[in-house]
GROMACS .gro file of C-alpha atoms in nm:
model
  375
    1UNK     CA    1   7.043   1.482  -0.161
    2UNK     CA    2   6.770   1.692  -0.314
    3UNK     CA    3   6.640   1.398  -0.514
    4UNK     CA    4   6.644   1.176  -0.204
    5UNK     CA    5   6.443   1.434  -0.008
    6UNK     CA    6   6.200   1.463  -0.299
    7UNK     CA    7   6.153   1.085  -0.306
    8UNK     CA    8   6.114   1.077   0.073
    9UNK     CA    9   5.855   1.358   0.064
   10UNK     CA   10   5.663   1.182  -0.210
   11UNK     CA   11   5.671   0.857  -0.010
   12UNK     CA   12   5.540   1.039   0.297
   13UNK     CA   13   5.265   1.194   0.087
   14UNK     CA   14   5.156   0.857  -0.049
   15UNK     CA   15   5.162   0.718   0.306
   16UNK     CA   16   4.940   1.002   0.426
   17UNK     CA   17   4.708   0.949   0.130
   18UNK     CA   18   4.692   0.577   0.209
   19UNK     CA   19   4.604   0.644   0.574
   20UNK     CA   20   4.342   0.904   0.482
   21UNK     CA   21   4.199   0.665   0.222
   22UNK     CA   22   4.171   0.386   0.482
   23UNK     CA   23   3.993   0.623   0.722
   24UNK     CA   24   3.760   0.746   0.447
   25UNK     CA   25   3.660   0.397   0.337
   26UNK     CA   26   3.636   0.277   0.698
   27UNK     CA   27   3.381   0.549   0.775
   28UNK     CA   28   3.198   0.491   0.445
   29UNK     CA   29   3.184   0.117   0.509
   30UNK     CA   30   3.009   0.182   0.841
   31UNK     CA   31   2.766   0.437   0.693
   32UNK     CA   32   2.688   0.221   0.390
   33UNK     CA   33   2.643  -0.081   0.616
   34UNK     CA   34   2.395   0.110   0.833
   35UNK     CA   35   2.214   0.245   0.526
   36UNK     CA   36   2.174  -0.091   0.354
   37UNK     CA   37   2.071  -0.243   0.688
   38UNK     CA   38   1.787   0.009   0.720
   39UNK     CA   39   1.685  -0.054   0.358
   40UNK     CA   40   1.687  -0.432   0.416
   41UNK     CA   41   1.470  -0.394   0.727
   42UNK     CA   42   1.216  -0.173   0.545
   43UNK     CA   43   1.175  -0.393   0.239
   44UNK     CA   44   1.191  -0.717   0.438
   45UNK     CA   45   0.903  -0.582   0.647
   46UNK     CA   46   0.717  -0.502   0.323
   47UNK     CA   47   0.766  -0.866   0.218
   48UNK     CA   48   0.646  -0.983   0.560
   49UNK     CA   49   0.334  -0.766   0.542
   50UNK     CA   50   0.271  -0.886   0.187
   51UNK     CA   51   0.285  -1.246   0.313
   52UNK     CA   52   0.054  -1.151   0.602
   53UNK     CA   53  -0.191  -1.001   0.351
   54UNK     CA   54  -0.185  -1.326   0.155
   55UNK     CA   55  -0.239  -1.532   0.470
   56UNK     CA   56  -0.530  -1.312   0.577
   57UNK     CA   57  -0.685  -1.354   0.234
   58UNK     CA   58  -0.640  -1.731   0.266
   59UNK     CA   59  -0.853  -1.751   0.581
   60UNK     CA   60  -1.196  -1.908   0.553
   61UNK     CA   61  -1.353  -1.740   0.852
   62UNK     CA   62  -1.666  -1.960   0.836
   63UNK     CA   63  -1.469  -2.279   0.902
   64UNK     CA   64  -1.242  -2.094   1.142
   65UNK     CA   65  -1.534  -1.976   1.356
   66UNK     CA   66  -1.696  -2.318   1.342
   67UNK     CA   67  -1.393  -2.473   1.509
   68UNK     CA   68  -1.432  -2.247   1.813
   69UNK     CA   69  -1.617  -2.430   2.090
   70UNK     CA   70  -1.942  -2.255   2.184
   71UNK     CA   71  -1.866  -1.984   1.929
   72UNK     CA   72  -2.080  -1.671   1.988
   73UNK     CA   73  -2.079  -1.613   1.612
   74UNK     CA   74  -2.242  -1.950   1.548
   75UNK     CA   75  -2.507  -1.882   1.814
   76UNK     CA   76  -2.583  -1.537   1.676
   77UNK     CA   77  -2.594  -1.661   1.316
   78UNK     CA   78  -2.828  -1.947   1.411
   79UNK     CA   79  -3.052  -1.702   1.596
   80UNK     CA   80  -3.067  -1.472   1.292
   81UNK     CA   81  -3.120  -1.774   1.067
   82UNK     CA   82  -3.428  -1.887   1.262
   83UNK     CA   83  -3.553  -1.531   1.303
   84UNK     CA   84  -3.530  -1.478   0.927
   85UNK     CA   85  -3.789  -1.754   0.862
   86UNK     CA   86  -4.023  -1.596   1.115
   87UNK     CA   87  -3.977  -1.259   0.946
   88UNK     CA   88  -4.022  -1.419   0.602
   89UNK     CA   89  -4.350  -1.577   0.720
   90UNK     CA   90  -4.482  -1.247   0.859
   91UNK     CA   91  -4.364  -1.056   0.553
   92UNK     CA   92  -4.528  -1.312   0.323
   93UNK     CA   93  -4.860  -1.297   0.512
   94UNK     CA   94  -4.851  -0.919   0.491
   95UNK     CA   95  -4.770  -0.919   0.119
   96UNK     CA   96  -5.040  -1.175   0.032
   97UNK     CA   97  -5.302  -1.007   0.252
   98UNK     CA   98  -5.227  -0.667   0.106
   99UNK     CA   99  -5.250  -0.812  -0.246
  100UNK     CA  100  -5.592  -0.974  -0.177
  101UNK     CA  101  -5.741  -0.674   0.005
  102UNK     CA  102  -5.615  -0.423  -0.250
  103UNK     CA  103  -5.666  -0.605  -0.579
  104UNK     CA  104  -5.672  -0.283  -0.781
  105UNK     CA  105  -5.323  -0.195  -0.677
  106UNK     CA  106  -5.044  -0.256  -0.928
  107UNK     CA  107  -4.888  -0.517  -0.707
  108UNK     CA  108  -4.733  -0.839  -0.831
  109UNK     CA  109  -4.969  -1.131  -0.909
  110UNK     CA  110  -5.015  -1.385  -0.631
  111UNK     CA  111  -4.824  -1.644  -0.835
  112UNK     CA  112  -4.523  -1.410  -0.861
  113UNK     CA  113  -4.538  -1.335  -0.489
  114UNK     CA  114  -4.548  -1.708  -0.412
  115UNK     CA  115  -4.244  -1.763  -0.634
  116UNK     CA  116  -4.062  -1.480  -0.455
  117UNK     CA  117  -4.140  -1.634  -0.114
  118UNK     CA  118  -4.013  -1.976  -0.223
  119UNK     CA  119  -3.701  -1.818  -0.378
  120UNK     CA  120  -3.624  -1.621  -0.060
  121UNK     CA  121  -3.672  -1.931   0.156
  122UNK     CA  122  -3.436  -2.128  -0.066
  123UNK     CA  123  -3.175  -1.848  -0.057
  124UNK     CA  124  -3.190  -1.835   0.323
  125UNK     CA  125  -3.125  -2.209   0.335
  126UNK     CA  126  -2.836  -2.159   0.091
  127UNK     CA  127  -2.667  -1.871   0.279
  128UNK     CA  128  -2.393  -2.094   0.421
  129UNK     CA  129  -2.319  -2.248   0.079
  130UNK     CA  130  -2.322  -1.908  -0.098
  131UNK     CA  131  -2.075  -1.748   0.145
  132UNK     CA  132  -1.852  -2.053   0.176
  133UNK     CA  133  -1.826  -2.087  -0.203
  134UNK     CA  134  -1.763  -1.714  -0.249
  135UNK     CA  135  -1.488  -1.709   0.014
  136UNK     CA  136  -1.323  -2.015  -0.141
  137UNK     CA  137  -1.323  -1.845  -0.484
  138UNK     CA  138  -1.168  -1.534  -0.330
  139UNK     CA  139  -0.897  -1.743  -0.163
  140UNK     CA  140  -0.810  -1.922  -0.489
  141UNK     CA  141  -0.799  -1.591  -0.678
  142UNK     CA  142  -0.576  -1.433  -0.413
  143UNK     CA  143  -0.334  -1.728  -0.405
  144UNK     CA  144  -0.315  -1.739  -0.785
  145UNK     CA  145  -0.222  -1.370  -0.806
  146UNK     CA  146   0.024  -1.402  -0.517
  147UNK     CA  147   0.207  -1.690  -0.688
  148UNK     CA  148   0.242  -1.488  -1.009
  149UNK     CA  149   0.413  -1.195  -0.840
  150UNK     CA  150   0.611  -1.374  -0.572
  151UNK     CA  151   0.874  -1.640  -0.650
  152UNK     CA  152   1.150  -1.808  -0.456
  153UNK     CA  153   1.413  -1.626  -0.664
  154UNK     CA  154   1.277  -1.273  -0.623
  155UNK     CA  155   1.020  -1.134  -0.381
  156UNK     CA  156   0.824  -0.811  -0.406
  157UNK     CA  157   1.062  -0.642  -0.161
  158UNK     CA  158   1.366  -0.754  -0.364
  159UNK     CA  159   1.222  -0.607  -0.683
  160UNK     CA  160   1.136  -0.276  -0.520
  161UNK     CA  161   1.465  -0.254  -0.331
  162UNK     CA  162   1.672  -0.337  -0.639
  163UNK     CA  163   1.526  -0.039  -0.827
  164UNK     CA  164   1.775   0.188  -0.647
  165UNK     CA  165   2.080  -0.031  -0.700
  166UNK     CA  166   2.327   0.055  -0.975
  167UNK     CA  167   2.687   0.004  -1.085
  168UNK     CA  168   2.933   0.286  -1.027
  169UNK     CA  169   3.026   0.421  -1.370
  170UNK     CA  170   3.378   0.494  -1.246
  171UNK     CA  171   3.432   0.118  -1.256
  172UNK     CA  172   3.347   0.091  -1.625
  173UNK     CA  173   3.623   0.014  -1.869
  174UNK     CA  174   3.778   0.331  -2.011
  175UNK     CA  175   4.053   0.388  -2.264
  176UNK     CA  176   4.352   0.162  -2.197
  177UNK     CA  177   4.169   0.018  -1.896
  178UNK     CA  178   4.069  -0.323  -2.031
  179UNK     CA  179   4.280  -0.514  -1.779
  180UNK     CA  180   4.129  -0.320  -1.491
  181UNK     CA  181   3.776  -0.389  -1.619
  182UNK     CA  182   3.840  -0.763  -1.646
  183UNK     CA  183   3.981  -0.766  -1.294
  184UNK     CA  184   3.670  -0.595  -1.157
  185UNK     CA  185   3.438  -0.833  -1.343
  186UNK     CA  186   3.627  -1.135  -1.213
  187UNK     CA  187   3.619  -1.013  -0.851
  188UNK     CA  188   3.245  -0.933  -0.853
  189UNK     CA  189   3.166  -1.270  -1.012
  190UNK     CA  190   3.355  -1.439  -0.727
  191UNK     CA  191   3.150  -1.243  -0.473
  192UNK     CA  192   2.816  -1.323  -0.639
  193UNK     CA  193   2.896  -1.687  -0.711
  194UNK     CA  194   2.608  -1.891  -0.573
  195UNK     CA  195   2.389  -1.584  -0.525
  196UNK     CA  196   2.311  -1.476  -0.881
  197UNK     CA  197   2.376  -1.586  -1.238
  198UNK     CA  198   2.656  -1.360  -1.367
  199UNK     CA  199   2.756  -1.572  -1.666
  200UNK     CA  200   2.638  -1.305  -1.910
  201UNK     CA  201   2.853  -1.032  -1.756
  202UNK     CA  202   3.173  -0.974  -1.954
  203UNK     CA  203   3.221  -0.606  -1.866
  204UNK     CA  204   3.130  -0.394  -1.565
  205UNK     CA  205   2.856  -0.229  -1.768
  206UNK     CA  206   2.692  -0.570  -1.818
  207UNK     CA  207   2.622  -0.591  -1.444
  208UNK     CA  208   2.395  -0.287  -1.479
  209UNK     CA  209   2.182  -0.476  -1.732
  210UNK     CA  210   2.160  -0.777  -1.500
  211UNK     CA  211   2.040  -0.549  -1.218
  212UNK     CA  212   1.775  -0.393  -1.442
  213UNK     CA  213   1.627  -0.729  -1.543
  214UNK     CA  214   1.626  -0.859  -1.181
  215UNK     CA  215   1.896  -1.120  -1.241
  216UNK     CA  216   2.100  -0.950  -0.968
  217UNK     CA  217   1.898  -0.814  -0.678
  218UNK     CA  218   1.996  -0.585  -0.392
  219UNK     CA  219   1.963  -0.880  -0.155
  220UNK     CA  220   2.214  -1.080  -0.363
  221UNK     CA  221   2.461  -0.793  -0.343
  222UNK     CA  222   2.423  -0.727   0.031
  223UNK     CA  223   2.408  -1.095   0.134
  224UNK     CA  224   2.718  -1.186  -0.068
  225UNK     CA  225   2.923  -0.897   0.069
  226UNK     CA  226   2.968  -0.749  -0.278
  227UNK     CA  227   2.817  -0.419  -0.163
  228UNK     CA  228   3.140  -0.334   0.021
  229UNK     CA  229   3.362  -0.437  -0.272
  230UNK     CA  230   3.580  -0.153  -0.397
  231UNK     CA  231   3.658  -0.178  -0.766
  232UNK     CA  232   3.984  -0.070  -0.927
  233UNK     CA  233   3.933   0.238  -1.142
  234UNK     CA  234   4.151   0.352  -1.427
  235UNK     CA  235   4.195   0.719  -1.360
  236UNK     CA  236   4.533   0.890  -1.348
  237UNK     CA  237   4.608   1.155  -1.091
  238UNK     CA  238   4.820   1.220  -0.783
  239UNK     CA  239   4.519   1.250  -0.550
  240UNK     CA  240   4.342   0.947  -0.689
  241UNK     CA  241   4.358   0.638  -0.468
  242UNK     CA  242   4.263   0.414  -0.765
  243UNK     CA  243   3.952   0.255  -0.614
  244UNK     CA  244   3.584   0.322  -0.552
  245UNK     CA  245   3.275   0.126  -0.453
  246UNK     CA  246   3.149  -0.091  -0.738
  247UNK     CA  247   2.783  -0.078  -0.633
  248UNK     CA  248   2.595   0.245  -0.571
  249UNK     CA  249   2.265   0.280  -0.391
  250UNK     CA  250   2.024   0.574  -0.375
  251UNK     CA  251   1.967   0.563  -0.001
  252UNK     CA  252   1.753   0.878   0.009
  253UNK     CA  253   1.491   0.739  -0.228
  254UNK     CA  254   1.529   0.385  -0.102
  255UNK     CA  255   1.454   0.479   0.259
  256UNK     CA  256   1.194   0.754   0.206
  257UNK     CA  257   0.993   0.575  -0.063
  258UNK     CA  258   1.038   0.246   0.121
  259UNK     CA  259   0.881   0.392   0.435
  260UNK     CA  260   0.591   0.531   0.230
  261UNK     CA  261   0.528   0.189   0.076
  262UNK     CA  262   0.568   0.022   0.413
  263UNK     CA  263   0.290   0.242   0.547
  264UNK     CA  264   0.078   0.173   0.236
  265UNK     CA  265   0.114  -0.205   0.262
  266UNK     CA  266   0.044  -0.188   0.637
  267UNK     CA  267  -0.273   0.007   0.561
  268UNK     CA  268  -0.369  -0.254   0.300
  269UNK     CA  269  -0.327  -0.533   0.557
  270UNK     CA  270  -0.556  -0.348   0.800
  271UNK     CA  271  -0.814  -0.308   0.524
  272UNK     CA  272  -0.800  -0.680   0.452
  273UNK     CA  273  -0.847  -0.759   0.821
  274UNK     CA  274  -1.147  -0.527   0.823
  275UNK     CA  275  -1.277  -0.708   0.513
  276UNK     CA  276  -1.293  -1.036   0.707
  277UNK     CA  277  -1.502  -0.870   0.978
  278UNK     CA  278  -1.731  -0.718   0.714
  279UNK     CA  279  -1.782  -1.062   0.558
  280UNK     CA  280  -1.876  -1.207   0.899
  281UNK     CA  281  -2.118  -0.920   0.961
  282UNK     CA  282  -2.271  -0.950   0.614
  283UNK     CA  283  -2.322  -1.322   0.654
  284UNK     CA  284  -2.491  -1.267   0.990
  285UNK     CA  285  -2.747  -1.015   0.866
  286UNK     CA  286  -2.798  -1.159   0.516
  287UNK     CA  287  -3.083  -1.400   0.618
  288UNK     CA  288  -3.288  -1.106   0.747
  289UNK     CA  289  -3.207  -0.901   0.437
  290UNK     CA  290  -3.327  -1.183   0.211
  291UNK     CA  291  -3.634  -1.247   0.427
  292UNK     CA  292  -3.754  -0.890   0.375
  293UNK     CA  293  -3.674  -0.883   0.001
  294UNK     CA  294  -3.997  -1.042  -0.122
  295UNK     CA  295  -4.092  -0.844  -0.431
  296UNK     CA  296  -3.780  -0.630  -0.402
  297UNK     CA  297  -3.506  -0.781  -0.617
  298UNK     CA  298  -3.289  -0.470  -0.584
  299UNK     CA  299  -3.246  -0.544  -0.213
  300UNK     CA  300  -3.103  -0.890  -0.285
  301UNK     CA  301  -2.899  -0.744  -0.568
  302UNK     CA  302  -2.738  -0.497  -0.328
  303UNK     CA  303  -2.649  -0.787  -0.096
  304UNK     CA  304  -2.487  -0.983  -0.380
  305UNK     CA  305  -2.298  -0.673  -0.493
  306UNK     CA  306  -2.158  -0.620  -0.146
  307UNK     CA  307  -2.057  -0.986  -0.119
  308UNK     CA  308  -1.890  -0.978  -0.463
  309UNK     CA  309  -1.712  -0.656  -0.372
  310UNK     CA  310  -1.567  -0.803  -0.051
  311UNK     CA  311  -1.460  -1.123  -0.229
  312UNK     CA  312  -1.294  -0.934  -0.515
  313UNK     CA  313  -1.100  -0.718  -0.270
  314UNK     CA  314  -0.898  -1.025  -0.177
  315UNK     CA  315  -0.754  -1.067  -0.524
  316UNK     CA  316  -0.763  -0.698  -0.610
  317UNK     CA  317  -0.540  -0.599  -0.318
  318UNK     CA  318  -0.282  -0.865  -0.406
  319UNK     CA  319  -0.298  -0.750  -0.768
  320UNK     CA  320  -0.246  -0.387  -0.668
  321UNK     CA  321   0.057  -0.469  -0.454
  322UNK     CA  322   0.212  -0.678  -0.730
  323UNK     CA  323   0.143  -0.423  -1.002
  324UNK     CA  324   0.280  -0.147  -0.780
  325UNK     CA  325   0.612  -0.329  -0.749
  326UNK     CA  326   0.630  -0.361  -1.130
  327UNK     CA  327   0.548   0.008  -1.177
  328UNK     CA  328   0.810   0.088  -0.915
  329UNK     CA  329   1.083  -0.065  -1.131
  330UNK     CA  330   0.937   0.076  -1.454
  331UNK     CA  331   0.945   0.430  -1.315
  332UNK     CA  332   1.297   0.389  -1.183
  333UNK     CA  333   1.431   0.248  -1.511
  334UNK     CA  334   1.231   0.464  -1.753
  335UNK     CA  335   1.456   0.601  -2.029
  336UNK     CA  336   1.226   0.901  -2.074
  337UNK     CA  337   1.238   0.995  -1.706
  338UNK     CA  338   1.610   0.929  -1.664
  339UNK     CA  339   1.685   1.154  -1.962
  340UNK     CA  340   1.547   1.457  -1.772
  341UNK     CA  341   1.769   1.687  -1.570
  342UNK     CA  342   1.832   1.572  -1.212
  343UNK     CA  343   1.582   1.802  -1.036
  344UNK     CA  344   1.297   1.737  -1.281
  345UNK     CA  345   1.371   1.364  -1.276
  346UNK     CA  346   1.365   1.354  -0.895
  347UNK     CA  347   1.034   1.543  -0.873
  348UNK     CA  348   0.874   1.333  -1.151
  349UNK     CA  349   0.977   1.005  -0.990
  350UNK     CA  350   0.862   1.121  -0.645
  351UNK     CA  351   0.516   1.215  -0.778
  352UNK     CA  352   0.477   0.882  -0.959
  353UNK     CA  353   0.593   0.685  -0.654
  354UNK     CA  354   0.348   0.871  -0.430
  355UNK     CA  355   0.077   0.802  -0.688
  356UNK     CA  356   0.152   0.428  -0.662
  357UNK     CA  357   0.134   0.448  -0.282
  358UNK     CA  358  -0.198   0.634  -0.294
  359UNK     CA  359  -0.337   0.376  -0.538
  360UNK     CA  360  -0.235   0.103  -0.296
  361UNK     CA  361  -0.402   0.277  -0.001
  362UNK     CA  362  -0.727   0.372  -0.176
  363UNK     CA  363  -0.757   0.102  -0.443
  364UNK     CA  364  -0.962  -0.137  -0.231
  365UNK     CA  365  -1.217   0.135  -0.156
  366UNK     CA  366  -1.314   0.155  -0.523
  367UNK     CA  367  -1.423  -0.208  -0.514
  368UNK     CA  368  -1.681  -0.133  -0.247
  369UNK     CA  369  -1.870   0.059  -0.518
  370UNK     CA  370  -1.868  -0.235  -0.759
  371UNK     CA  371  -2.197  -0.265  -0.948
  372UNK     CA  372  -2.323  -0.589  -1.092
  373UNK     CA  373  -2.627  -0.670  -1.306
  374UNK     CA  374  -2.951  -0.703  -1.111
  375UNK     CA  375  -3.022  -1.064  -1.017
   0.00000   0.00000   0.00000
């Protein structure tokens, strides 16, 4: 009788453990589902903004404004264009008269002044060609950089999001647990079939390597349903339910750093939109700037520098976003950083991530101070 009661009590205990385990995993499934949903939204929005940035950089505002019927920009530009020749004529008369009346002054020779007037007139005529060519070069540079960092298999958001994905070490093969490990590997491969190449994974630990080299991304795991897969663990004990989640995700870092980068990329998109307006403004006033630059090469040089700076920002911003995503993964997977104690590691990673975000937000400003040789 005593043995029967003992067996019955043990059966009741296992039943209670089973019920409590179902409740625990049911709650965790909901929380993990909400967490990964928030992470997906954040990094999908980053991808969307990155694509918006590329589309903005691909706009040729000159042709775009030309297609607008009765465009005010065209009327204003034409007015400035005509006015610039009037100003050039008056400026030339003043320069030549001053040179003749004040021959002792160390002014340029008349021949040099005449060359400057002809050069300025030619540059005014070439304003449309100069800006159109420069914008086209900026578009080609931007698209080239975008294609290098963004592929159909893995987007910027996927790479950044996957930095916080890892395999639960409790699922690794331990002593006498080879059968369990093979079972886990087989089940995860079935989940990821058609989503990622898992042919090189023979143990659970191999999946970690595939995550680190971007063969398996966080999107692959969440889209395939593998994120909710509970692996079988080989760990003896009365209170052990024998299973745990195979994939772990650092939601704290994923959400907080994701939001910071979302803000940074959004700021970058606004800066690129502003860049288009600055290009339109610069093109509008450039005929007058050139018309008053007779004998003052530094004035034209400043105009060219500003134009080059705005054009380079197109490619530079795409380059910064792409390099930031690479640094993001490098920081997360750094052996040196991961070997630190948890607190120091967390602080070090946070500082480096914030540094990447600040570089993304302020990087384009540095290009406004670009200096080129005097032309």
